CSV table of N, CA and C and ligand atoms in Angstrom, one decimal:
chain,number,residue,atom,x,y,z
V,1,MET,N,24.0,-1.6,3.0
V,1,MET,CA,23.1,-2.2,2.5
V,1,MET,C,22.4,-0.1,1.8
V,2,ARG,N,22.7,0.4,2.7
V,2,ARG,CA,21.9,2.2,2.4
V,2,ARG,C,22.8,2.8,1.9
V,3,GLU,N,23.5,2.7,1.7
V,3,GLU,CA,25.1,3.1,1.1
V,3,GLU,C,24.7,3.2,-0.6
V,4,ARG,N,23.6,2.2,-0.7
V,4,ARG,CA,23.4,1.8,-2.0
V,4,ARG,C,21.9,2.6,-2.7
V,5,VAL,N,21.4,3.1,-1.7
V,5,VAL,CA,20.0,3.9,-1.9
V,5,VAL,C,20.8,5.4,-2.4
V,6,THR,N,19.7,5.5,-3.2
V,6,THR,CA,19.6,6.8,-3.6
V,6,THR,C,18.2,7.6,-3.9
V,7,PRO,N,18.5,8.5,-3.3
V,7,PRO,CA,17.0,9.0,-2.4
V,7,PRO,C,15.9,9.7,-3.7
V,8,LEU,N,14.8,9.3,-3.2
V,8,LEU,CA,13.4,9.3,-4.8
V,8,LEU,C,12.6,10.3,-4.1
V,9,LEU,N,11.9,10.2,-2.7
V,9,LEU,CA,11.0,11.1,-2.4
V,9,LEU,C,11.4,11.0,-0.3
V,10,SER,N,11.6,12.5,-0.6
V,10,SER,CA,12.2,12.8,0.8
V,10,SER,C,10.8,12.9,2.1
V,11,GLU,N,11.5,12.9,3.3
V,11,GLU,CA,10.8,13.0,4.0
V,11,GLU,C,9.2,13.4,3.8
V,12,ALA,N,9.5,14.9,4.1
V,12,ALA,CA,9.9,16.3,3.9
V,12,ALA,C,7.7,15.9,2.6
V,13,GLN,N,9.0,15.8,1.2
V,13,GLN,CA,7.6,15.2,0.5
V,13,GLN,C,7.0,14.6,0.7
V,14,ILE,N,6.8,13.5,1.5
V,14,ILE,CA,6.4,12.3,1.9
V,14,ILE,C,5.3,12.7,2.6
V,15,ARG,N,5.9,13.6,4.0
V,15,ARG,CA,4.8,13.9,4.9
V,15,ARG,C,3.5,14.9,4.4
V,16,THR,N,4.3,15.6,3.0
V,16,THR,CA,3.1,16.4,2.6
V,16,THR,C,2.2,15.6,2.3
V,17,ARG,N,2.6,14.6,1.3
V,17,ARG,CA,1.5,13.6,0.3
V,17,ARG,C,0.4,13.2,0.8
V,18,VAL,N,1.0,12.9,2.1
V,18,VAL,CA,0.2,11.7,3.4
V,18,VAL,C,-0.9,12.5,4.1
V,19,GLN,N,-0.1,13.4,4.3
V,19,GLN,CA,-1.3,14.7,4.6
V,19,GLN,C,-2.7,15.0,3.6
V,20,GLU,N,-2.6,15.2,2.9
V,20,GLU,CA,-3.4,15.6,1.6
V,20,GLU,C,-4.4,14.2,1.3
V,21,LEU,N,-3.7,13.2,1.3
V,21,LEU,CA,-4.8,12.2,0.7
V,21,LEU,C,-5.5,11.7,2.5
V,22,GLY,N,-4.4,11.8,3.6
V,22,GLY,CA,-5.8,12.0,4.9
V,22,GLY,C,-6.6,12.4,4.5
V,23,MET,N,-6.3,14.4,4.5
V,23,MET,CA,-7.8,14.8,4.1
V,23,MET,C,-9.0,14.5,3.1
V,24,GLN,N,-8.4,13.8,2.1
V,24,GLN,CA,-9.3,13.2,0.6
V,24,GLN,C,-10.2,12.3,1.1
V,25,LEU,N,-9.3,11.6,2.1
V,25,LEU,CA,-9.7,10.3,2.0
V,25,LEU,C,-11.1,10.5,4.0
V,26,SER,N,-10.7,11.7,4.4
V,26,SER,CA,-11.7,11.9,5.5
V,26,SER,C,-13.2,12.3,5.0
V,27,ARG,N,-12.6,13.4,4.1
V,27,ARG,CA,-14.1,13.8,2.7
V,27,ARG,C,-14.9,12.6,2.3
V,28,GLU,N,-14.2,12.3,1.7
V,28,GLU,CA,-14.5,10.7,1.1
V,28,GLU,C,-15.7,10.0,1.9
V,29,TYR,N,-14.9,9.5,2.9
V,29,TYR,CA,-15.9,8.9,3.8
V,29,TYR,C,-16.4,9.3,5.6
V,30,ALA,N,-16.6,10.1,5.1
V,30,ALA,CA,-17.1,11.3,6.6
V,30,ALA,C,-18.5,10.5,6.4
V,31,GLY,N,-19.1,10.4,7.9
V,31,GLY,CA,-20.7,9.3,8.3
V,31,GLY,C,-20.4,7.8,7.5
V,32,LYS,N,-19.5,7.5,7.2
V,32,LYS,CA,-19.8,6.3,6.8
V,32,LYS,C,-19.1,4.9,7.7
V,33,ASP,N,-19.4,3.6,7.3
V,33,ASP,CA,-18.9,2.8,8.1
V,33,ASP,C,-18.2,2.6,7.8
V,34,LEU,N,-16.5,2.5,8.4
V,34,LEU,CA,-15.1,2.2,6.8
V,34,LEU,C,-14.7,1.2,7.9
V,35,VAL,N,-13.7,-0.3,7.4
V,35,VAL,CA,-12.7,-0.4,7.8
V,35,VAL,C,-11.7,-0.4,7.3
V,36,VAL,N,-10.9,0.3,7.6
V,36,VAL,CA,-9.3,0.7,6.4
V,36,VAL,C,-8.3,-0.8,6.6
V,37,VAL,N,-7.9,-1.4,5.4
V,37,VAL,CA,-7.3,-2.5,5.3
V,37,VAL,C,-5.5,-2.7,5.5
V,38,GLY,N,-4.8,-3.1,6.1
V,38,GLY,CA,-3.4,-2.3,5.5
V,38,GLY,C,-3.0,-3.9,5.4
V,39,LEU,N,-2.0,-3.6,4.1
V,39,LEU,CA,-1.8,-5.2,3.4
V,39,LEU,C,-0.4,-4.9,4.2
V,40,LEU,N,0.3,-6.2,4.7
V,40,LEU,CA,1.3,-6.2,5.9
V,40,LEU,C,2.1,-7.0,5.0
V,41,ASN,N,3.8,-6.9,5.0
V,41,ASN,CA,4.1,-6.2,5.9
V,41,ASN,C,4.3,-4.4,5.8
V,42,GLY,N,4.8,-4.3,4.4
V,42,GLY,CA,5.3,-3.1,3.6
V,42,GLY,C,4.5,-1.6,4.3
V,43,VAL,N,3.3,-1.8,4.5
V,43,VAL,CA,2.2,-0.8,4.4
V,43,VAL,C,2.4,0.2,5.6
V,44,PHE,N,2.6,-0.3,7.0
V,44,PHE,CA,3.0,-0.1,8.1
V,44,PHE,C,3.4,1.4,8.3
V,45,PRO,N,4.9,1.8,7.7
V,45,PRO,CA,5.2,3.5,8.1
V,45,PRO,C,3.8,4.2,7.3
V,46,PHE,N,3.1,4.0,6.5
V,46,PHE,CA,2.5,4.6,5.7
V,46,PHE,C,0.9,4.3,6.3
V,47,PHE,N,0.3,3.7,6.4
V,47,PHE,CA,-0.3,3.2,7.6
V,47,PHE,C,-0.5,4.0,8.7
V,48,ALA,N,0.6,3.9,9.2
V,48,ALA,CA,0.7,4.7,10.8
V,48,ALA,C,0.2,5.9,10.2
V,49,ASP,N,1.0,6.5,9.0
V,49,ASP,CA,1.1,8.4,9.4
V,49,ASP,C,-0.6,8.6,8.1
V,50,LEU,N,-0.3,7.4,7.4
V,50,LEU,CA,-1.9,7.9,6.7
V,50,LEU,C,-3.7,8.2,7.5
V,51,VAL,N,-3.2,6.8,8.7
V,51,VAL,CA,-4.9,6.9,9.4
V,51,VAL,C,-5.2,8.2,10.6
V,52,ARG,N,-3.6,8.7,11.1
V,52,ARG,CA,-3.2,9.1,11.7
V,52,ARG,C,-4.0,10.5,11.2
V,53,ALA,N,-3.8,10.8,10.2
V,53,ALA,CA,-4.2,11.9,9.0
V,53,ALA,C,-5.7,12.4,8.5
V,54,MET,N,-6.3,11.0,8.7
V,54,MET,CA,-7.8,11.1,8.5
V,54,MET,C,-8.4,11.4,10.1
V,55,GLU,N,-9.1,12.2,9.8
V,55,GLU,CA,-10.3,12.8,11.0
V,55,GLU,C,-11.4,12.2,10.6
V,56,LEU,N,-11.6,11.1,11.5
V,56,LEU,CA,-13.3,10.0,11.1
V,56,LEU,C,-12.7,9.2,12.2
V,57,ASP,N,-13.7,8.0,12.6
V,57,ASP,CA,-13.8,6.8,13.3
V,57,ASP,C,-13.6,5.9,12.7
V,58,PHE,N,-13.2,4.9,12.3
V,58,PHE,CA,-13.5,3.5,11.8
V,58,PHE,C,-12.3,2.8,12.7
V,59,ASP,N,-12.7,1.4,11.7
V,59,ASP,CA,-12.1,0.1,12.2
V,59,ASP,C,-10.6,-0.5,11.6
V,60,VAL,N,-9.5,-0.5,12.5
V,60,VAL,CA,-8.5,-0.9,11.3
V,60,VAL,C,-8.2,-2.3,11.4
V,61,SER,N,-7.3,-3.1,10.1
V,61,SER,CA,-7.2,-4.4,10.1
V,61,SER,C,-5.7,-4.8,9.5
V,62,PHE,N,-5.6,-5.8,9.5
V,62,PHE,CA,-4.7,-6.1,8.4
V,62,PHE,C,-4.7,-7.1,8.5
V,63,MET,N,-4.1,-7.6,6.7
V,63,MET,CA,-3.8,-9.0,6.5
V,63,MET,C,-2.5,-8.9,5.5
V,64,GLN,N,-2.0,-10.7,5.8
V,64,GLN,CA,-1.0,-10.2,4.9
V,64,GLN,C,-0.8,-11.5,4.1
V,65,VAL,N,-0.4,-10.8,3.2
V,65,VAL,CA,-0.6,-11.8,1.7
V,65,VAL,C,1.5,-11.9,1.4
V,66,ALA,N,1.3,-13.2,1.2
V,66,ALA,CA,3.0,-13.2,0.1
V,66,ALA,C,2.5,-13.3,-1.3
V,67,SER,N,3.7,-12.1,-2.0
V,67,SER,CA,3.7,-12.0,-2.9
V,67,SER,C,5.0,-12.2,-3.7
V,68,TYR,N,6.0,-11.8,-2.9
V,68,TYR,CA,7.6,-11.6,-4.0
V,68,TYR,C,8.0,-12.6,-2.1
V,69,GLY,N,9.1,-13.8,-3.1
V,69,GLY,CA,10.0,-14.7,-3.0
V,69,GLY,C,10.7,-14.0,-1.9
V,70,GLY,N,11.4,-13.2,-1.5
V,70,GLY,CA,12.7,-12.6,-1.6
V,70,GLY,C,13.6,-12.0,-2.4
V,71,GLY,N,13.0,-12.6,-3.1
V,71,GLY,CA,13.7,-10.9,-4.8
V,71,GLY,C,13.0,-9.8,-5.4
V,72,MET,N,13.3,-9.9,-6.4
V,72,MET,CA,12.9,-8.5,-6.6
V,72,MET,C,11.6,-8.5,-7.9
V,73,GLU,N,11.1,-9.4,-8.3
V,73,GLU,CA,9.8,-9.9,-9.4
V,73,GLU,C,8.9,-10.3,-8.2
V,74,SER,N,7.6,-10.0,-9.3
V,74,SER,CA,6.1,-10.8,-8.6
V,74,SER,C,6.2,-12.0,-9.5
V,75,THR,N,6.3,-13.5,-8.2
V,75,THR,CA,5.5,-14.5,-9.1
V,75,THR,C,4.6,-14.5,-9.5
V,76,GLY,N,3.4,-13.9,-8.8
V,76,GLY,CA,2.0,-13.7,-9.6
V,76,GLY,C,1.2,-14.9,-8.6
V,77,GLU,N,2.1,-15.4,-7.8
V,77,GLU,CA,1.1,-16.2,-6.5
V,77,GLU,C,1.0,-15.8,-5.5
V,78,VAL,N,-0.6,-15.8,-4.7
V,78,VAL,CA,-0.7,-15.3,-3.8
V,78,VAL,C,-1.1,-15.8,-2.4
V,79,HIS,N,-0.5,-16.2,-1.6
V,79,HIS,CA,-1.3,-17.0,-0.3
V,79,HIS,C,-1.0,-16.0,0.7
V,80,ILE,N,-2.4,-16.7,1.8
V,80,ILE,CA,-2.9,-15.6,3.0
V,80,ILE,C,-2.0,-15.7,4.1
V,81,LEU,N,-1.3,-15.5,4.4
V,81,LEU,CA,-0.5,-15.8,5.7
V,81,LEU,C,-1.3,-14.9,6.5
V,82,LYS,N,-2.1,-13.8,6.7
V,82,LYS,CA,-2.6,-13.2,7.8
V,82,LYS,C,-3.8,-13.3,7.6
V,83,ASP,N,-5.0,-13.1,7.8
V,83,ASP,CA,-6.6,-13.0,7.5
V,83,ASP,C,-7.0,-11.5,8.0
V,84,LEU,N,-7.6,-10.9,7.7
V,84,LEU,CA,-8.6,-9.8,8.4
V,84,LEU,C,-10.1,-10.3,9.9
V,85,ASP,N,-9.2,-9.4,10.9
V,85,ASP,CA,-10.2,-10.1,11.8
V,85,ASP,C,-11.0,-9.2,12.2
V,86,ARG,N,-11.9,-8.7,11.4
V,86,ARG,CA,-12.7,-7.7,11.6
V,86,ARG,C,-13.5,-8.4,10.2
V,87,SER,N,-14.9,-8.5,9.7
V,87,SER,CA,-15.8,-8.3,9.4
V,87,SER,C,-16.3,-7.2,8.2
V,88,ILE,N,-15.7,-7.2,6.4
V,88,ILE,CA,-16.1,-5.5,6.0
V,88,ILE,C,-17.4,-5.9,5.4
V,89,GLN,N,-18.4,-7.3,5.7
V,89,GLN,CA,-19.8,-7.3,5.1
V,89,GLN,C,-20.3,-5.9,5.4
V,90,GLY,N,-21.6,-5.3,4.2
V,90,GLY,CA,-21.8,-4.1,4.4
V,90,GLY,C,-21.9,-3.4,4.5
V,91,ARG,N,-20.0,-3.1,4.5
V,91,ARG,CA,-19.2,-2.2,4.8
V,91,ARG,C,-18.5,-1.4,4.0
V,92,HIS,N,-17.7,-0.2,4.1
V,92,HIS,CA,-17.3,0.3,3.0
V,92,HIS,C,-15.5,0.1,3.5
V,93,ALA,N,-14.5,-0.2,3.1
V,93,ALA,CA,-13.5,-1.0,3.0
V,93,ALA,C,-12.4,-0.2,2.2
V,94,LEU,N,-11.4,0.3,2.5
V,94,LEU,CA,-10.7,0.5,2.2
V,94,LEU,C,-9.3,-0.5,2.3
V,95,VAL,N,-8.5,-0.5,1.1
V,95,VAL,CA,-6.7,-1.6,1.3
V,95,VAL,C,-5.8,-0.1,0.7
V,96,VAL,N,-5.6,-0.1,2.2
V,96,VAL,CA,-4.3,0.2,1.8
V,96,VAL,C,-2.8,-0.6,1.4
V,97,GLU,N,-2.3,0.1,0.5
V,97,GLU,CA,-1.0,-1.0,-0.5
V,97,GLU,C,-0.1,-0.2,0.1
V,98,ASP,N,1.4,-0.6,-0.4
V,98,ASP,CA,2.5,-0.1,-0.2
V,98,ASP,C,2.9,0.7,-1.7
V,99,ILE,N,3.3,-0.5,-2.4
V,99,ILE,CA,3.2,0.0,-4.1
V,99,ILE,C,2.0,-0.6,-4.8
V,100,VAL,N,1.8,-0.7,-6.4
V,100,VAL,CA,1.2,-1.2,-7.0
V,100,VAL,C,2.2,-1.5,-8.2
V,101,ASP,N,2.4,-2.7,-8.4
V,101,ASP,CA,3.5,-3.1,-8.9
V,101,ASP,C,3.0,-3.3,-10.6
V,102,THR,N,2.8,-5.3,-10.8
V,102,THR,CA,2.4,-5.8,-11.7
V,102,THR,C,0.5,-6.0,-11.3
V,103,GLY,N,0.5,-5.2,-10.2
V,103,GLY,CA,-0.7,-5.3,-9.8
V,103,GLY,C,-1.6,-6.7,-9.3
V,104,LEU,N,-0.5,-7.6,-9.8
V,104,LEU,CA,-1.6,-8.9,-9.3
V,104,LEU,C,-1.6,-9.4,-8.1
V,105,THR,N,-1.1,-8.7,-7.4
V,105,THR,CA,-1.2,-8.2,-5.7
V,105,THR,C,-2.8,-8.1,-5.2
V,106,LEU,N,-2.4,-7.2,-5.9
V,106,LEU,CA,-4.1,-6.0,-5.1
V,106,LEU,C,-5.3,-7.1,-6.4
V,107,PHE,N,-5.0,-7.3,-7.4
V,107,PHE,CA,-6.3,-8.2,-8.3
V,107,PHE,C,-6.7,-9.1,-7.4
V,108,LYS,N,-6.2,-9.9,-7.1
V,108,LYS,CA,-6.0,-11.1,-5.7
V,108,LYS,C,-7.2,-10.7,-4.8
V,109,VAL,N,-6.1,-9.7,-4.3
V,109,VAL,CA,-6.8,-9.3,-2.8
V,109,VAL,C,-8.1,-8.4,-3.0
V,110,SER,N,-8.5,-8.0,-3.7
V,110,SER,CA,-9.8,-7.2,-3.8
V,110,SER,C,-10.4,-8.3,-5.0
V,111,ASN,N,-10.2,-9.6,-5.2
V,111,ASN,CA,-11.4,-10.4,-5.5
V,111,ASN,C,-11.6,-10.9,-4.5
V,112,LEU,N,-10.9,-11.1,-3.9
V,112,LEU,CA,-11.2,-12.4,-2.6
V,112,LEU,C,-12.1,-10.9,-1.2
V,113,LEU,N,-11.6,-9.9,-1.5
V,113,LEU,CA,-12.4,-9.0,-0.2
V,113,LEU,C,-13.9,-8.8,-0.6
V,114,LYS,N,-13.9,-8.8,-2.4
V,114,LYS,CA,-15.4,-8.4,-2.8
V,114,LYS,C,-16.7,-9.6,-2.4
V,115,ASP,N,-15.7,-11.0,-2.8
V,115,ASP,CA,-16.6,-12.1,-2.6
V,115,ASP,C,-16.9,-11.9,-0.8
V,116,ARG,N,-16.9,-11.0,0.0
V,116,ARG,CA,-17.3,-10.8,1.1
V,116,ARG,C,-18.2,-9.7,1.5
V,117,GLU,N,-18.4,-9.1,-0.2
V,117,GLU,CA,-19.5,-8.5,0.4
V,117,GLU,C,-19.2,-7.6,0.7
V,118,PRO,N,-18.6,-6.4,0.9
V,118,PRO,CA,-18.4,-5.1,1.1
V,118,PRO,C,-19.7,-4.2,0.7
V,119,LEU,N,-19.9,-2.8,1.4
V,119,LEU,CA,-20.9,-1.8,0.2
V,119,LEU,C,-20.1,-1.5,-0.4
V,120,SER,N,-18.6,-1.2,-0.3
V,120,SER,CA,-17.7,-0.3,-1.7
V,120,SER,C,-16.2,-1.2,-1.3
V,121,LEU,N,-15.7,-0.9,-2.0
V,121,LEU,CA,-13.6,-1.4,-2.1
V,121,LEU,C,-13.0,-0.3,-2.7
V,122,LYS,N,-12.4,0.0,-1.7
V,122,LYS,CA,-11.8,1.6,-3.0
V,122,LYS,C,-10.1,1.3,-2.5
V,123,ILE,N,-8.7,1.3,-3.1
V,123,ILE,CA,-7.8,1.0,-2.9
V,123,ILE,C,-6.6,2.5,-3.2
V,124,CYS,N,-6.1,2.3,-2.1
V,124,CYS,CA,-5.4,3.9,-1.4
V,124,CYS,C,-3.5,3.3,-1.7
V,125,THR,N,-2.5,3.6,-2.4
V,125,THR,CA,-1.4,3.2,-2.2
V,125,THR,C,-0.5,4.1,-2.6
V,126,LEU,N,0.5,4.1,-1.7
V,126,LEU,CA,1.1,5.3,-1.6
V,126,LEU,C,2.2,5.4,-2.7
V,127,LEU,N,2.6,4.1,-3.5
V,127,LEU,CA,3.5,4.7,-4.7
V,127,LEU,C,2.9,3.5,-6.2
V,128,ASP,N,2.9,3.7,-7.0
V,128,ASP,CA,2.1,3.4,-8.4
V,128,ASP,C,2.8,3.3,-9.8
V,129,LYS,N,3.4,2.3,-9.8
V,129,LYS,CA,4.6,1.9,-10.9
V,129,LYS,C,2.9,1.1,-12.3
V,130,PRO,N,2.9,1.8,-12.9
V,130,PRO,CA,1.9,1.9,-13.7
V,130,PRO,C,2.3,1.0,-15.0
V,131,SER,N,3.7,1.6,-15.7
V,131,SER,CA,4.4,1.1,-16.1
V,131,SER,C,4.7,-0.5,-16.3
V,132,ARG,N,4.9,-1.2,-15.2
V,132,ARG,CA,4.9,-2.7,-14.6
V,132,ARG,C,3.5,-3.2,-14.8
V,133,ARG,N,2.2,-2.9,-15.6
V,133,ARG,CA,1.4,-3.4,-15.2
V,133,ARG,C,1.0,-4.8,-16.0
V,134,LYS,N,0.7,-5.5,-15.4
V,134,LYS,CA,0.0,-6.8,-16.4
V,134,LYS,C,-1.2,-7.1,-16.0
V,135,VAL,N,-1.8,-6.7,-15.6
V,135,VAL,CA,-3.1,-6.6,-14.7
V,135,VAL,C,-4.0,-5.5,-14.2
V,136,GLU,N,-5.0,-4.9,-15.0
V,136,GLU,CA,-5.9,-3.7,-14.7
V,136,GLU,C,-6.3,-4.2,-13.5
V,137,VAL,N,-5.9,-3.2,-12.2
V,137,VAL,CA,-6.7,-2.9,-10.8
V,137,VAL,C,-7.1,-1.7,-10.9
V,138,PRO,N,-8.5,-1.0,-10.6
V,138,PRO,CA,-8.4,0.2,-10.5
V,138,PRO,C,-7.5,0.3,-8.9
V,139,VAL,N,-7.1,1.8,-9.3
V,139,VAL,CA,-6.5,2.3,-7.8
V,139,VAL,C,-7.3,3.8,-7.7
V,140,ASP,N,-7.4,3.7,-6.5
V,140,ASP,CA,-8.7,5.0,-6.3
V,140,ASP,C,-7.7,6.0,-5.5
V,141,PHE,N,-7.1,5.9,-5.1
V,141,PHE,CA,-6.2,7.1,-4.3
V,141,PHE,C,-4.5,6.9,-4.5
V,142,ILE,N,-3.7,7.8,-5.5
V,142,ILE,CA,-2.2,7.4,-5.2
V,142,ILE,C,-1.4,8.6,-4.4
V,143,GLY,N,-0.8,8.1,-4.2
V,143,GLY,CA,0.4,9.0,-3.1
V,143,GLY,C,1.8,10.0,-4.3
V,144,PHE,N,1.9,8.4,-4.7
V,144,PHE,CA,3.4,9.1,-6.5
V,144,PHE,C,3.3,8.0,-7.4
V,145,THR,N,3.3,9.0,-8.3
V,145,THR,CA,3.0,7.8,-9.7
V,145,THR,C,4.8,7.7,-9.5
V,146,ILE,N,5.6,7.0,-10.1
V,146,ILE,CA,7.2,6.6,-10.2
V,146,ILE,C,7.3,5.6,-11.2
V,147,GLU,N,8.4,5.7,-11.6
V,147,GLU,CA,8.9,5.3,-13.3
V,147,GLU,C,9.1,3.9,-12.5
V,148,ASP,N,10.2,3.3,-13.1
V,148,ASP,CA,10.2,1.9,-13.4
V,148,ASP,C,11.4,1.3,-12.0
V,149,HIS,N,11.8,1.7,-11.0
V,149,HIS,CA,12.7,1.7,-9.9
V,149,HIS,C,12.3,0.6,-9.0
V,150,PHE,N,13.5,0.4,-8.8
V,150,PHE,CA,13.1,-0.9,-7.4
V,150,PHE,C,13.4,0.0,-6.3
V,151,VAL,N,12.4,0.5,-5.9
V,151,VAL,CA,12.7,1.4,-4.9
V,151,VAL,C,12.4,0.4,-3.3
V,152,VAL,N,13.1,1.9,-2.5
V,152,VAL,CA,13.0,0.7,-0.8
V,152,VAL,C,12.6,2.1,0.3
V,153,GLY,N,12.8,1.7,1.4
V,153,GLY,CA,12.6,2.1,2.2
V,153,GLY,C,10.4,2.5,2.4
V,154,TYR,N,10.8,3.7,4.0
V,154,TYR,CA,9.6,3.8,4.1
V,154,TYR,C,8.3,2.9,4.4
V,155,GLY,N,9.4,1.5,4.7
V,155,GLY,CA,8.4,0.4,4.9
V,155,GLY,C,8.3,-0.6,3.3
V,156,LEU,N,9.1,-0.2,2.1
V,156,LEU,CA,9.6,-1.4,1.3
V,156,LEU,C,10.7,-1.4,1.6
V,157,ASP,N,11.3,-2.9,1.3
V,157,ASP,CA,12.3,-4.1,1.6
V,157,ASP,C,12.8,-4.7,0.6
V,158,LEU,N,14.1,-4.2,0.7
V,158,LEU,CA,15.2,-5.6,-0.3
V,158,LEU,C,15.5,-6.6,1.0
V,159,ASP,N,14.7,-7.9,0.8
V,159,ASP,CA,15.1,-9.2,1.5
V,159,ASP,C,14.9,-8.3,2.8
V,160,GLY,N,13.8,-8.1,3.0
V,160,GLY,CA,13.2,-7.9,4.2
V,160,GLY,C,14.5,-6.3,5.4
V,161,LYS,N,15.0,-6.1,4.3
V,161,LYS,CA,15.5,-5.2,4.9
V,161,LYS,C,14.8,-3.5,4.5
V,162,LEU,N,16.3,-2.9,5.3
V,162,LEU,CA,15.8,-1.4,4.6
V,162,LEU,C,13.9,-0.1,5.0
V,163,ARG,N,13.2,-1.4,5.7
V,163,ARG,CA,12.0,-1.0,5.8
V,163,ARG,C,11.8,0.4,6.5
V,164,ASN,N,13.0,0.9,7.3
V,164,ASN,CA,13.1,1.3,8.3
V,164,ASN,C,13.5,2.5,8.0
V,165,LEU,N,14.3,3.1,6.3
V,165,LEU,CA,14.7,4.0,6.0
V,165,LEU,C,13.6,5.3,5.9
V,166,PRO,N,13.8,6.7,6.3
V,166,PRO,CA,12.2,7.2,6.4
V,166,PRO,C,12.2,8.1,5.5
V,167,TYR,N,12.9,7.9,4.0
V,167,TYR,CA,12.7,8.5,3.1
V,167,TYR,C,12.2,7.1,1.8
V,168,VAL,N,11.7,6.9,0.5
V,168,VAL,CA,11.5,6.0,-0.5
V,168,VAL,C,13.2,6.7,-1.4
V,169,GLY,N,13.5,5.5,-1.8
V,169,GLY,CA,14.7,5.8,-2.4
V,169,GLY,C,15.0,4.7,-3.9
V,170,VAL,N,15.4,4.9,-4.4
V,170,VAL,CA,15.8,3.8,-5.3
V,170,VAL,C,17.5,2.7,-4.6
V,171,TYR,N,16.9,1.8,-4.9
V,171,TYR,CA,18.0,0.5,-5.3
V,171,TYR,C,19.1,0.3,-6.1
V,172,GLN,N,20.2,0.4,-6.2
V,172,GLN,CA,21.7,-0.1,-6.8
V,172,GLN,C,22.0,-1.0,-6.9
V,173,PRO,N,21.3,-1.7,-7.3
V,173,PRO,CA,22.3,-2.9,-7.1
V,173,PRO,C,24.1,-3.5,-7.3
X,1,LIG,P1,2.6,-6.5,-7.4
X,1,LIG,O1,1.9,-7.8,-7.2
X,1,LIG,O2,2.0,-5.3,-7.7
X,1,LIG,O3,3.3,-6.9,-8.9
X,1,LIG,O4,3.5,-6.1,-5.7
X,1,LIG,C1,3.2,-5.8,-4.9
X,1,LIG,C2,4.0,-6.0,-4.2
X,1,LIG,O5,5.4,-6.5,-4.5
X,1,LIG,C3,4.5,-4.9,-3.1
X,1,LIG,O6,3.2,-4.5,-2.2
X,1,LIG,C4,5.4,-5.3,-2.6
X,1,LIG,O7,5.8,-5.6,-1.2
X,1,LIG,C5,6.3,-5.7,-4.0
X,1,LIG,N1,7.5,-4.8,-4.6
X,1,LIG,C6,6.5,-4.1,-6.2
X,1,LIG,N2,7.7,-3.6,-6.4
X,1,LIG,C7,8.1,-3.3,-5.3
X,1,LIG,C8,9.7,-1.9,-5.0
X,1,LIG,O8,9.8,-1.1,-6.5
X,1,LIG,N3,10.2,-2.2,-4.1
X,1,LIG,C9,9.8,-3.3,-3.3
X,1,LIG,N4,10.7,-3.0,-2.2
X,1,LIG,N5,8.8,-3.6,-3.2
X,1,LIG,C10,8.2,-4.2,-4.6
């Protein structure tokens, strides 16, 4: 599988950008009661690197929603497979995602989390594909804006595989 992947973002590029985001978020949330929410599964490498680049004290919690049925297109259906184990009511919540594509997943997740009355709700994504957007979602912190490619690696999968590639690449079927 990995022989079909053309590198797009190198490990070094990702590392530099994640450090920058970490510093930006450290300034943004200084002195605030923060819960950093990771959307599983794809976020795990980005999440681990990002939270370690944030020089602050905060809670982490994970949520898992199903949006892709193992193919390459979003269905628009979002099911909660795993919910947060922390309350975000009256606290600042930062949702961390691997990639925003049509925006449908984050649109639904943010509406759901807003109902829990956080003090603020912001979104940080490693990758953004704005050309594919179907619904408008405010993305507050973006690692890289990319063209309309199907990308894999650094958490992003193809049918569950290739998440362990240390870089991001374009999959050529
Ligand atoms: P959206 O709901 O914004 O269309 O899609 C969000 C989810 O779709 C992401 O969390 C990710 O799981 C998946 N996704 C969207 N684009 C890509 C892509 O280029 N590669 C991979 N591997 N997954 C993607």
